[in-house]
PDB file of C-alpha atoms in Angstrom:
ATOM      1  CA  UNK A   1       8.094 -42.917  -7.107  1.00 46.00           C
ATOM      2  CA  UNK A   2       4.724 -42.844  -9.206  1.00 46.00           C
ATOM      3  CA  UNK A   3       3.088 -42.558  -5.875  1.00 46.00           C
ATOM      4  CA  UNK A   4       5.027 -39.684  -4.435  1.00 46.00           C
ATOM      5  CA  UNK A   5       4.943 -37.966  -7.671  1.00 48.00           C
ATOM      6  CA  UNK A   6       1.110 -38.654  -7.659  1.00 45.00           C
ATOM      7  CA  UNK A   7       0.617 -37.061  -4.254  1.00 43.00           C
ATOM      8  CA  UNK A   8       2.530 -34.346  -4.553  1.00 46.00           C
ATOM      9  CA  UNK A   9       0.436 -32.887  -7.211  1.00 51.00           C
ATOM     10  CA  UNK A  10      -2.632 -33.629  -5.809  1.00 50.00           C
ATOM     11  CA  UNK A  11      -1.297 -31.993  -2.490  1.00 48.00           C
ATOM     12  CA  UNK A  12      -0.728 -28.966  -4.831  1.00 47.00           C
ATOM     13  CA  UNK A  13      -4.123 -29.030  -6.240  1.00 52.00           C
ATOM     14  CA  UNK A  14      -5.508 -29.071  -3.108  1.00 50.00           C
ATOM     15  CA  UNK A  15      -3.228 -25.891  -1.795  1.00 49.00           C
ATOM     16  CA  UNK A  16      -4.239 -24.013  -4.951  1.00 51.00           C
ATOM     17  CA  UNK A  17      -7.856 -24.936  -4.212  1.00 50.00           C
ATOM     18  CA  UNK A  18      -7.974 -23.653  -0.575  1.00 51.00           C
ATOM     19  CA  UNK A  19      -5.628 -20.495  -1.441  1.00 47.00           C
ATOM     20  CA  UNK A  20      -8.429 -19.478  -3.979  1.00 47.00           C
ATOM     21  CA  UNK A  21     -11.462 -19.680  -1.518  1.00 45.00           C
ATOM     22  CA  UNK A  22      -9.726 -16.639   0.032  1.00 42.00           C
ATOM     23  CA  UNK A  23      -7.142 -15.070  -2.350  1.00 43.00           C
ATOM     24  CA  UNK A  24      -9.472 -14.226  -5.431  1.00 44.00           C
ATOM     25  CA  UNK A  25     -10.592 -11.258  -3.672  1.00 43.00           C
ATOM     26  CA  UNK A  26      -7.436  -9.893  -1.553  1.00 41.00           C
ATOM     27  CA  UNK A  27      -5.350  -8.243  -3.766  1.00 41.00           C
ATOM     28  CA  UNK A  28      -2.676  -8.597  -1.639  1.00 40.00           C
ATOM     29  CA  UNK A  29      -2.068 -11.821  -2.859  1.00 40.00           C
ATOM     30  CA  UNK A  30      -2.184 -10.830  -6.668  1.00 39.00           C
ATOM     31  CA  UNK A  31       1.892  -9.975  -6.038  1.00 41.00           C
ATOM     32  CA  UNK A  32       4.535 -11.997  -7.827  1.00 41.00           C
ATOM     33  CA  UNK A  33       5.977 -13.293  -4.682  1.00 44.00           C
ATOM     34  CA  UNK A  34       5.743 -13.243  -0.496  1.00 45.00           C
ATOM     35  CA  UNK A  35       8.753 -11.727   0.997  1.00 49.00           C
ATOM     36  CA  UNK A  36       8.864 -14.803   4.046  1.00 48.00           C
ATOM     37  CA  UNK A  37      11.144 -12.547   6.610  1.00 48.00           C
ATOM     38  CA  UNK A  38      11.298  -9.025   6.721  1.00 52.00           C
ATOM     39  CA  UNK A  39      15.235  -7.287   7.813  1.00 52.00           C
ATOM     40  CA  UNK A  40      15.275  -3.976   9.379  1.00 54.00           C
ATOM     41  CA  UNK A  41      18.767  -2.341  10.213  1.00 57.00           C
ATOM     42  CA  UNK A  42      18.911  -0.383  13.023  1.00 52.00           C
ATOM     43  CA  UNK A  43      20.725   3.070  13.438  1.00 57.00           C
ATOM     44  CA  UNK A  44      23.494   0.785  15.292  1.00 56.00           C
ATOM     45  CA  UNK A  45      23.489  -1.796  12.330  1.00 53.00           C
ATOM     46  CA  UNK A  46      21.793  -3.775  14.279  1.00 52.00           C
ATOM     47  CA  UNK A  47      19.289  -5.975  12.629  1.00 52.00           C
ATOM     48  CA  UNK A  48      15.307  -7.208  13.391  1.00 51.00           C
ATOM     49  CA  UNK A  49      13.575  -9.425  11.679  1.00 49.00           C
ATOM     50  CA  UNK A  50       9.828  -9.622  11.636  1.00 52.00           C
ATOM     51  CA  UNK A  51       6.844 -11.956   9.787  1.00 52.00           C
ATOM     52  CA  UNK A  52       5.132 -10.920   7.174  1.00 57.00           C
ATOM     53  CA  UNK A  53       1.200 -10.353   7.347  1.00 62.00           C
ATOM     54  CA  UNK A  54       1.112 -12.370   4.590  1.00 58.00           C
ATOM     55  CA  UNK A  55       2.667 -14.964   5.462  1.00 67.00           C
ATOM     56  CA  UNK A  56       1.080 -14.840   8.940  1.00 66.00           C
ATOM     57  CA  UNK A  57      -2.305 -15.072   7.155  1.00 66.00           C
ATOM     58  CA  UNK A  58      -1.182 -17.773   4.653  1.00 67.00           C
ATOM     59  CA  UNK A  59      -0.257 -20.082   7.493  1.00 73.00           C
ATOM     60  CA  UNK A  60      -3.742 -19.250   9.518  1.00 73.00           C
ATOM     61  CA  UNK A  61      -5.081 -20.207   6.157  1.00 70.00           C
ATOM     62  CA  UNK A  62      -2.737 -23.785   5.826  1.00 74.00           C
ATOM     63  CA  UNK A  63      -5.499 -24.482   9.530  1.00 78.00           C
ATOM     64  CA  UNK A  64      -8.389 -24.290   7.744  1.00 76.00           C
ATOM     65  CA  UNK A  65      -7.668 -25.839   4.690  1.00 76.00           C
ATOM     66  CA  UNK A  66      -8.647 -29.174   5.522  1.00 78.00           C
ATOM     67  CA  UNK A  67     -12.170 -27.578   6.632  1.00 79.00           C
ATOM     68  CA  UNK A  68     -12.751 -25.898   3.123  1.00 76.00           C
ATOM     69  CA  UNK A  69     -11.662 -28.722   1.218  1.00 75.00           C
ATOM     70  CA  UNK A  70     -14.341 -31.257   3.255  1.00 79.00           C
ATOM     71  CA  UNK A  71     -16.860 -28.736   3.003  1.00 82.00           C
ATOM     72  CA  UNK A  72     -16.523 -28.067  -0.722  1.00 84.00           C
ATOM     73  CA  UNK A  73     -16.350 -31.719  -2.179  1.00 86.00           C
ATOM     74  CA  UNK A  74     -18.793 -34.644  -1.688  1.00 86.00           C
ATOM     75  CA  UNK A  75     -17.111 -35.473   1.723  1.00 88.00           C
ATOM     76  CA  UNK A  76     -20.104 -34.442   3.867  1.00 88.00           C
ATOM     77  CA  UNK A  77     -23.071 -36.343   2.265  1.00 89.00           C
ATOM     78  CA  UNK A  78     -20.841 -39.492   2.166  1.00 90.00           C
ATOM     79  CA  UNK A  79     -20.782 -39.231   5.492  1.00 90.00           C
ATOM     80  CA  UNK A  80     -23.193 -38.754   7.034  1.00 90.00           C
ATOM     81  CA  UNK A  81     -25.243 -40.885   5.409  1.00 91.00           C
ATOM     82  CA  UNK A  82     -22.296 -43.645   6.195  1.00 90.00           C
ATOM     83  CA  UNK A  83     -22.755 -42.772   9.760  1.00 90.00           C
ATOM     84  CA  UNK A  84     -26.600 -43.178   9.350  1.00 89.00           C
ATOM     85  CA  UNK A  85     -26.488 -46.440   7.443  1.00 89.00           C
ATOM     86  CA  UNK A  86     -24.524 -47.756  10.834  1.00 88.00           C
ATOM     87  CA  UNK A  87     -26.867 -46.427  12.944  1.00 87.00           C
ATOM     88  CA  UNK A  88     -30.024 -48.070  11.027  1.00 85.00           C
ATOM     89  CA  UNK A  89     -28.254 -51.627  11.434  1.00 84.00           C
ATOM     90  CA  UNK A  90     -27.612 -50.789  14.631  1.00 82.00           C
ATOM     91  CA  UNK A  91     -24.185 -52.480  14.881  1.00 81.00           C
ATOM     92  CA  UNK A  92     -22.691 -49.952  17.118  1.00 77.00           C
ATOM     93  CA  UNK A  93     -19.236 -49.162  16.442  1.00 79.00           C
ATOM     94  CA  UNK A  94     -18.670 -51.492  13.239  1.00 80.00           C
ATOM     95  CA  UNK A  95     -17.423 -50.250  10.822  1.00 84.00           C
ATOM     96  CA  UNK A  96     -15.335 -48.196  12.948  1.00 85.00           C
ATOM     97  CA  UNK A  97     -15.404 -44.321  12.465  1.00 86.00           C
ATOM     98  CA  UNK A  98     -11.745 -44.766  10.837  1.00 89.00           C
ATOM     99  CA  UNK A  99     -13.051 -46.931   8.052  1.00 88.00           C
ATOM    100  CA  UNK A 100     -16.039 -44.283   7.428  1.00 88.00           C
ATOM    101  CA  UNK A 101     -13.475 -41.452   7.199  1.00 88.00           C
ATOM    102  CA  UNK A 102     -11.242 -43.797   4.556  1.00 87.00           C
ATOM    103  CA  UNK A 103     -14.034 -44.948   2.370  1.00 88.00           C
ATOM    104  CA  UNK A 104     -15.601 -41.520   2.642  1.00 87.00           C
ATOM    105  CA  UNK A 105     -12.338 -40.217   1.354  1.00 87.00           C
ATOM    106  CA  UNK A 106     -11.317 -42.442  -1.355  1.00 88.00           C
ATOM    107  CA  UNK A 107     -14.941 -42.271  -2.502  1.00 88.00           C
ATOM    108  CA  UNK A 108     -14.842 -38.512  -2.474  1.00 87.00           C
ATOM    109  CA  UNK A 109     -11.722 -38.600  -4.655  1.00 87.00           C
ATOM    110  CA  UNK A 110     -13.267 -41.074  -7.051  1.00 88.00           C
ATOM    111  CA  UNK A 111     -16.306 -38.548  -7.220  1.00 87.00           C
ATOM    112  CA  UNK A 112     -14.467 -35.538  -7.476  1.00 85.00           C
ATOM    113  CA  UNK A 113     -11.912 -36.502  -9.506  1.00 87.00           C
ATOM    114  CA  UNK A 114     -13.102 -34.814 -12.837  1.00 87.00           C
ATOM    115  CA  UNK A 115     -12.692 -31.462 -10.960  1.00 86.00           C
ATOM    116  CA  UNK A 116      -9.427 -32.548  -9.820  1.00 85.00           C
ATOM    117  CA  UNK A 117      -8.484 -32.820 -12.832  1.00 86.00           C
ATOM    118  CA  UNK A 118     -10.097 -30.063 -14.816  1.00 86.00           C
ATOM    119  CA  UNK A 119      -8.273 -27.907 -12.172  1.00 83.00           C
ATOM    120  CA  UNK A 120      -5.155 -29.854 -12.930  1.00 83.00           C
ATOM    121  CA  UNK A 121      -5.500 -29.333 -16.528  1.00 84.00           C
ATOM    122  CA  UNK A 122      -6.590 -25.597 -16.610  1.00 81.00           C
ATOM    123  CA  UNK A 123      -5.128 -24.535 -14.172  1.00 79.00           C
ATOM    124  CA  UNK A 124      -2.307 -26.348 -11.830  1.00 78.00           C
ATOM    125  CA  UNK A 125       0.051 -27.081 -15.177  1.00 81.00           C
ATOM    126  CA  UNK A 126       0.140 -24.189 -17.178  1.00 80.00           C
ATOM    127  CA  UNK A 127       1.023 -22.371 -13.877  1.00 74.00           C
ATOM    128  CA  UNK A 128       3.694 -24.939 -13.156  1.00 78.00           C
ATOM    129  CA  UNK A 129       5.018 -24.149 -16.762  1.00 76.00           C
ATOM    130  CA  UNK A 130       4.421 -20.235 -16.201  1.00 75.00           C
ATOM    131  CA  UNK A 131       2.437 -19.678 -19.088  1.00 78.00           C
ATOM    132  CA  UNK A 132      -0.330 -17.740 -16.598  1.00 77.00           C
ATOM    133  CA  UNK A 133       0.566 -16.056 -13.044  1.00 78.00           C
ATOM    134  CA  UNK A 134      -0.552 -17.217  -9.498  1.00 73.00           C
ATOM    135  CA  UNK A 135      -4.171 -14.897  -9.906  1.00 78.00           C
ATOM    136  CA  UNK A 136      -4.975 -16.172 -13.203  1.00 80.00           C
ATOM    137  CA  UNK A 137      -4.269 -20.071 -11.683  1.00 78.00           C
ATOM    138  CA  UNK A 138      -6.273 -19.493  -8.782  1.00 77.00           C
ATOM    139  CA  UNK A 139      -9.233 -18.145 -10.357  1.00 80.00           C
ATOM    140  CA  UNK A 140      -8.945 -20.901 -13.139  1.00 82.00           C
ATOM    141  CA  UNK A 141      -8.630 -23.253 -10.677  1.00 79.00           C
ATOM    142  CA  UNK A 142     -12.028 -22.211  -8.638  1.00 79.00           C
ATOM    143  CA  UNK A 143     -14.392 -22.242 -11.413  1.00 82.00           C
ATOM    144  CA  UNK A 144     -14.351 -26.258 -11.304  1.00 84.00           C
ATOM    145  CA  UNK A 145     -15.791 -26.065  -7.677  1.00 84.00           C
ATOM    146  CA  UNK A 146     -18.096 -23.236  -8.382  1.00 84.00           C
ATOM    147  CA  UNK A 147     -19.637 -25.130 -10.957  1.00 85.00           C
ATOM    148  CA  UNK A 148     -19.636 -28.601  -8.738  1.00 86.00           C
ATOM    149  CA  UNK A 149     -21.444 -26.479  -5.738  1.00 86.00           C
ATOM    150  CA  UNK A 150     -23.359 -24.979  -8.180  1.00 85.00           C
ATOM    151  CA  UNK A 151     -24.940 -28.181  -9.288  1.00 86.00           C
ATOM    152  CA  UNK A 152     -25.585 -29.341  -5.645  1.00 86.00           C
ATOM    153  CA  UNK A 153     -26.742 -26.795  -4.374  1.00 85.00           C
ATOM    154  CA  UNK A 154     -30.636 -26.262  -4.148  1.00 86.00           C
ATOM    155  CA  UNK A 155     -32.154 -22.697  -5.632  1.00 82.00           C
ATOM    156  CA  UNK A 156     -33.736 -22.095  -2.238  1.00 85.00           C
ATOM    157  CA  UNK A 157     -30.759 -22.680  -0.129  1.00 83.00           C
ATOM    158  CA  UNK A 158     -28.885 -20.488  -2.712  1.00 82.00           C
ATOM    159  CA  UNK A 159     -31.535 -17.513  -2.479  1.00 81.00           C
ATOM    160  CA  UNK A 160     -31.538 -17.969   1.780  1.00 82.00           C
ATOM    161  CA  UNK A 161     -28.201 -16.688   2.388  1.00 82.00           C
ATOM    162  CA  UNK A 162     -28.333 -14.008  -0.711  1.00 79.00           C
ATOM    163  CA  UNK A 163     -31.444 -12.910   0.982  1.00 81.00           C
ATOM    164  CA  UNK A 164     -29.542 -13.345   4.233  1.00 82.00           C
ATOM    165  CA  UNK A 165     -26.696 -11.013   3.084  1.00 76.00           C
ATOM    166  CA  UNK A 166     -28.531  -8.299   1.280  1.00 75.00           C
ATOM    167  CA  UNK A 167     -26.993  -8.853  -1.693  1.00 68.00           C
ATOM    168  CA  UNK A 168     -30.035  -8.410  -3.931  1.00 63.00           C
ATOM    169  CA  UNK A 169     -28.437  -7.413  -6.600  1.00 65.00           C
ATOM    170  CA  UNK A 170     -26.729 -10.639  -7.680  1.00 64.00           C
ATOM    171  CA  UNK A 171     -28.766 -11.185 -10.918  1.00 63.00           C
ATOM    172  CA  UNK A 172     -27.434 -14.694 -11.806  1.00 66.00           C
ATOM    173  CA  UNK A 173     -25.903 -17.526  -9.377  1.00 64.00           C
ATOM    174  CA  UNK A 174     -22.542 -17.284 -11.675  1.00 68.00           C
ATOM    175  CA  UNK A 175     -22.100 -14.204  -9.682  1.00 72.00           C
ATOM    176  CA  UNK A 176     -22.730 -15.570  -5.834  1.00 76.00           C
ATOM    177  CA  UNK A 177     -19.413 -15.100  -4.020  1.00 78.00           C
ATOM    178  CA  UNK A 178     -17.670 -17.861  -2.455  1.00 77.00           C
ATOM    179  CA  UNK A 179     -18.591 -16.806   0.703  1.00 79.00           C
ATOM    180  CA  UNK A 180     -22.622 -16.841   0.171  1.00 83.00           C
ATOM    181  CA  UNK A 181     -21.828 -20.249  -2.107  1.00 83.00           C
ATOM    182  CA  UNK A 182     -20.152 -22.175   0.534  1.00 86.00           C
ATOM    183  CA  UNK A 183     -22.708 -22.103   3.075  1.00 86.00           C
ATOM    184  CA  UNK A 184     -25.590 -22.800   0.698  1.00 87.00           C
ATOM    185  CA  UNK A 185     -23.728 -26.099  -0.914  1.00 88.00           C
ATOM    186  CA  UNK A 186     -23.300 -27.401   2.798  1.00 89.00           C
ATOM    187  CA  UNK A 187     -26.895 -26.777   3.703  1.00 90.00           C
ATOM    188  CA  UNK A 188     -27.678 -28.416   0.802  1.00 90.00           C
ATOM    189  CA  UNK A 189     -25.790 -31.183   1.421  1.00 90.00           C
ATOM    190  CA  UNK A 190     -26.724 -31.744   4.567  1.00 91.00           C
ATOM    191  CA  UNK A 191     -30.697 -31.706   3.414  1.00 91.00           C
ATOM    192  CA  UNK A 192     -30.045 -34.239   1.028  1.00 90.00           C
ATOM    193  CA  UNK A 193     -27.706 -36.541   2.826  1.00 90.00           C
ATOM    194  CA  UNK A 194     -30.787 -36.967   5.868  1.00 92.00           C
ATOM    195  CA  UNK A 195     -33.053 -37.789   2.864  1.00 91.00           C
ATOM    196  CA  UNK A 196     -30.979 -40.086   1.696  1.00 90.00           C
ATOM    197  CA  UNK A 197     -30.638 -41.440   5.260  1.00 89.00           C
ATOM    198  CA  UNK A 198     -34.649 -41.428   5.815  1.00 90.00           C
ATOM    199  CA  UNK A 199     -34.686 -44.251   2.501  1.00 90.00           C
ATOM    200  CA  UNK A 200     -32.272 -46.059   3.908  1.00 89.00           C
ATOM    201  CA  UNK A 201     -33.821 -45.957   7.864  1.00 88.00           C
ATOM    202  CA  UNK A 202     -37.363 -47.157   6.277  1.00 89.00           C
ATOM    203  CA  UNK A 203     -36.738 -50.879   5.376  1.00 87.00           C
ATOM    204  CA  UNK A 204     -34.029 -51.840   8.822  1.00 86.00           C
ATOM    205  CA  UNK A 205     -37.167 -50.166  10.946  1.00 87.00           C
ATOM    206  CA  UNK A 206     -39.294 -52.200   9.254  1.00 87.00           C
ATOM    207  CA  UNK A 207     -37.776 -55.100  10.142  1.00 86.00           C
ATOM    208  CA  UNK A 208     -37.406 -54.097  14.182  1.00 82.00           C
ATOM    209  CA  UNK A 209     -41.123 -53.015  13.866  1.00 85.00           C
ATOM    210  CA  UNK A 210     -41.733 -56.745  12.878  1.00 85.00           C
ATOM    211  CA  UNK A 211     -39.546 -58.352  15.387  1.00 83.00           C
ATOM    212  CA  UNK A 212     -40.685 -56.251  18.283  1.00 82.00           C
ATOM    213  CA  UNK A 213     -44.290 -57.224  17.424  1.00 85.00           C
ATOM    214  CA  UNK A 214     -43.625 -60.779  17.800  1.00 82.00           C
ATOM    215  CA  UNK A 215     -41.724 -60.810  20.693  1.00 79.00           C
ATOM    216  CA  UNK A 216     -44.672 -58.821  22.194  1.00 79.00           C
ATOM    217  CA  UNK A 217     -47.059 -61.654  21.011  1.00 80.00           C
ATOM    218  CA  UNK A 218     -45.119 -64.407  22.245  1.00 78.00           C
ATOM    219  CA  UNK A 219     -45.054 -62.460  25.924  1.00 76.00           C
ATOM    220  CA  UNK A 220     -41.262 -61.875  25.459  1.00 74.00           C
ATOM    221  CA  UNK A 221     -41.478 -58.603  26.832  1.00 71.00           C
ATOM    222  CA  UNK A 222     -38.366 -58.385  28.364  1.00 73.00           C
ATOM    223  CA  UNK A 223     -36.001 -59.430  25.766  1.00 71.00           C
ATOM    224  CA  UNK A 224     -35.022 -56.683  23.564  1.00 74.00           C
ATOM    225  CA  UNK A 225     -35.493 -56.418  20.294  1.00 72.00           C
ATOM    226  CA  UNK A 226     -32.578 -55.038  19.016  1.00 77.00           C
ATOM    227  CA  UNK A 227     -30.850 -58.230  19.761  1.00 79.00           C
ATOM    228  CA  UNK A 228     -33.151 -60.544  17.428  1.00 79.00           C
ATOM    229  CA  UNK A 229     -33.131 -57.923  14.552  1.00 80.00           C
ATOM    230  CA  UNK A 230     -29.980 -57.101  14.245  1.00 84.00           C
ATOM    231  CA  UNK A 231     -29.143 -60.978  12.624  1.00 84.00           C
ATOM    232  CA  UNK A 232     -31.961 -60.158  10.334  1.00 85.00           C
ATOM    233  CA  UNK A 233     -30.967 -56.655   9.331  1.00 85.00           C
ATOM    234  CA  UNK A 234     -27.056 -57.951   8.589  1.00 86.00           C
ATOM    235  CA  UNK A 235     -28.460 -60.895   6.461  1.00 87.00           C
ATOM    236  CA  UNK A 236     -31.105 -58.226   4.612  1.00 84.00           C
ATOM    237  CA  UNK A 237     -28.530 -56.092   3.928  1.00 83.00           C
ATOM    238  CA  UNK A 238     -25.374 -58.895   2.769  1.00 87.00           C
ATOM    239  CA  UNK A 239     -28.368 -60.460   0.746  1.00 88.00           C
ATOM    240  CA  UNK A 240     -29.200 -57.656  -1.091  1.00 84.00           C
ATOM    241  CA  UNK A 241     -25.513 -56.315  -1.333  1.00 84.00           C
ATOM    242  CA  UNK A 242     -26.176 -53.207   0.395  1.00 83.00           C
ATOM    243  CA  UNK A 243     -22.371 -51.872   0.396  1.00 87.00           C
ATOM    244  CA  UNK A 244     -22.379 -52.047  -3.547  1.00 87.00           C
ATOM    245  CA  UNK A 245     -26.023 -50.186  -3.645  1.00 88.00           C
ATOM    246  CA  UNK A 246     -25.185 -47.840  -0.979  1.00 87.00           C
ATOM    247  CA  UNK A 247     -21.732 -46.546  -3.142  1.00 88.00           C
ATOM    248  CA  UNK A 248     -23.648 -46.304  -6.263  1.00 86.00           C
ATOM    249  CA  UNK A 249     -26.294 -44.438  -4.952  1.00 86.00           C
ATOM    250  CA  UNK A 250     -23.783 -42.015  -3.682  1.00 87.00           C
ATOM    251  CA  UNK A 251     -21.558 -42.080  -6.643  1.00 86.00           C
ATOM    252  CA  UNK A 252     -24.853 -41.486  -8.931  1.00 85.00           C
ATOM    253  CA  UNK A 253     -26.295 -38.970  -6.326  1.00 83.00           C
ATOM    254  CA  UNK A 254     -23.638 -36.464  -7.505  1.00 82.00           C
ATOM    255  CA  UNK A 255     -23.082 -37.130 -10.982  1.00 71.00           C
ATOM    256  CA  UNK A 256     -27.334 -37.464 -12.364  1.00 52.00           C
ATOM    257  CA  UNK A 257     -28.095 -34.098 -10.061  1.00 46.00           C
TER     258      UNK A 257
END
């Protein structure tokens, strides 16, 4: 029951969260309520029923919810640089891409859990005990993330797309619309997480660099390397517990930036 309870409200959260992206500057969501189905009697007393717009939109919205909410947490540098780290050791498929989506997940909720719950404490429970309306929540609830992305996101990236846009007339980044914000925290994100991935690349090509060189001086020509380094690279990287190193980095990445 703890466990339901548990994530049910973070299923909330994250609804609030994705509503807000979009919401904070429609006004047509600033209403009390959503009228779900619209009744129309006819001249005849017949009746039609029709779909809101709103409700239309809030369910195109429910699609790309899981999009916003990967794109505005730590999800993408985990990984990618994950997906790099396998491709340095060169173990193909292992670990599967189904245990890099679940670690990069959990990990992203251990990471961005002091959002979660700044959003949960400012604005997810005093909305659930209607002390402040739906608005109020859901700009309460998106100054958490604006201040995450903020921190991520390099000042160069930032001043691209505001250059981009023409808005030169945003005089501080506390002002940068969600829309210019979003795109500079992924490119961001992405810049860092290949750095990250060039570290971690050096010392594996090191090692094929060495093994291909001796094969090549022992007139093994035609055995590949890949197949002699890739013992080495698995015992350099249990030896020098590389899954521990790899998750602090991460972890650390985020909260010393």
């Amino acid at each position: 029951m703890a466990n339901s309870a548990l994530f049910r409200s973070m299923a909330f959260r994250l609804l609030i969260i994705g509503i807000a992206f979009f919401a904070l500057d429609t006004p047509s969501y600033a209403a009390a309520g959503i009228d779900a189905v619209t009744i129309t009697t006819g001249k005849q007393g017949a009746q039609t029923y029709s779909v809101t717009i709103q409700i239309l939109a809030l369910m195109t919205l429910l699609t790309v919810l899981p999009a916003l909410l990967l794109t505005m947490t730590s999800f993408t540098r985990i990984m990618i640089v994950l997906s790099l780290l396998r491709t340095a050791l060169g173990t193909g498929q292992a670990p599967s891409n189904q245990v890099l989506l679940g670690l990069s997940m959990f990990l992203t909720i251990f990471i961005m859990m002091p959002v979660f719950d700044k959003v949960n404490t400012e604005a997810v429970q005093p909305y659930l005990e209607e002390k402040i309306d739906v608005t109020a929540a859901l700009e309460k609830a998106s100054e958490p993330f604006r201040q995450f992305m903020l921190k991520q996101t390099r000042e160069s990236d930032l001043e691209l797309f505001i250059r981009i846009s023409g808005n030169a007339e945003l005089d501080s980044a506390e002002n940068v619309p969600f829309s210019l914000l979003l795109p500079a925290f992924v490119t961001s994100e992405l810049k860092t997480a290949f750095q990250i991935g060039f570290l971690i690349f050096l010392p594996f090509l090191i090692i094929d660099l060495v093994v291909a060189s001796v094969l090549m001086s022992m007139g093994m020509m035609m055995l590949s390397p890949m197949i002699i380094s890739l013992p080495f690279k698995i015992m350099l990287f249990v030896l020098a517990d590389g899954w521990s190193l790899i998750m602090e980095m991460l972890a650390a990445s985020f909260y010393v930036s």
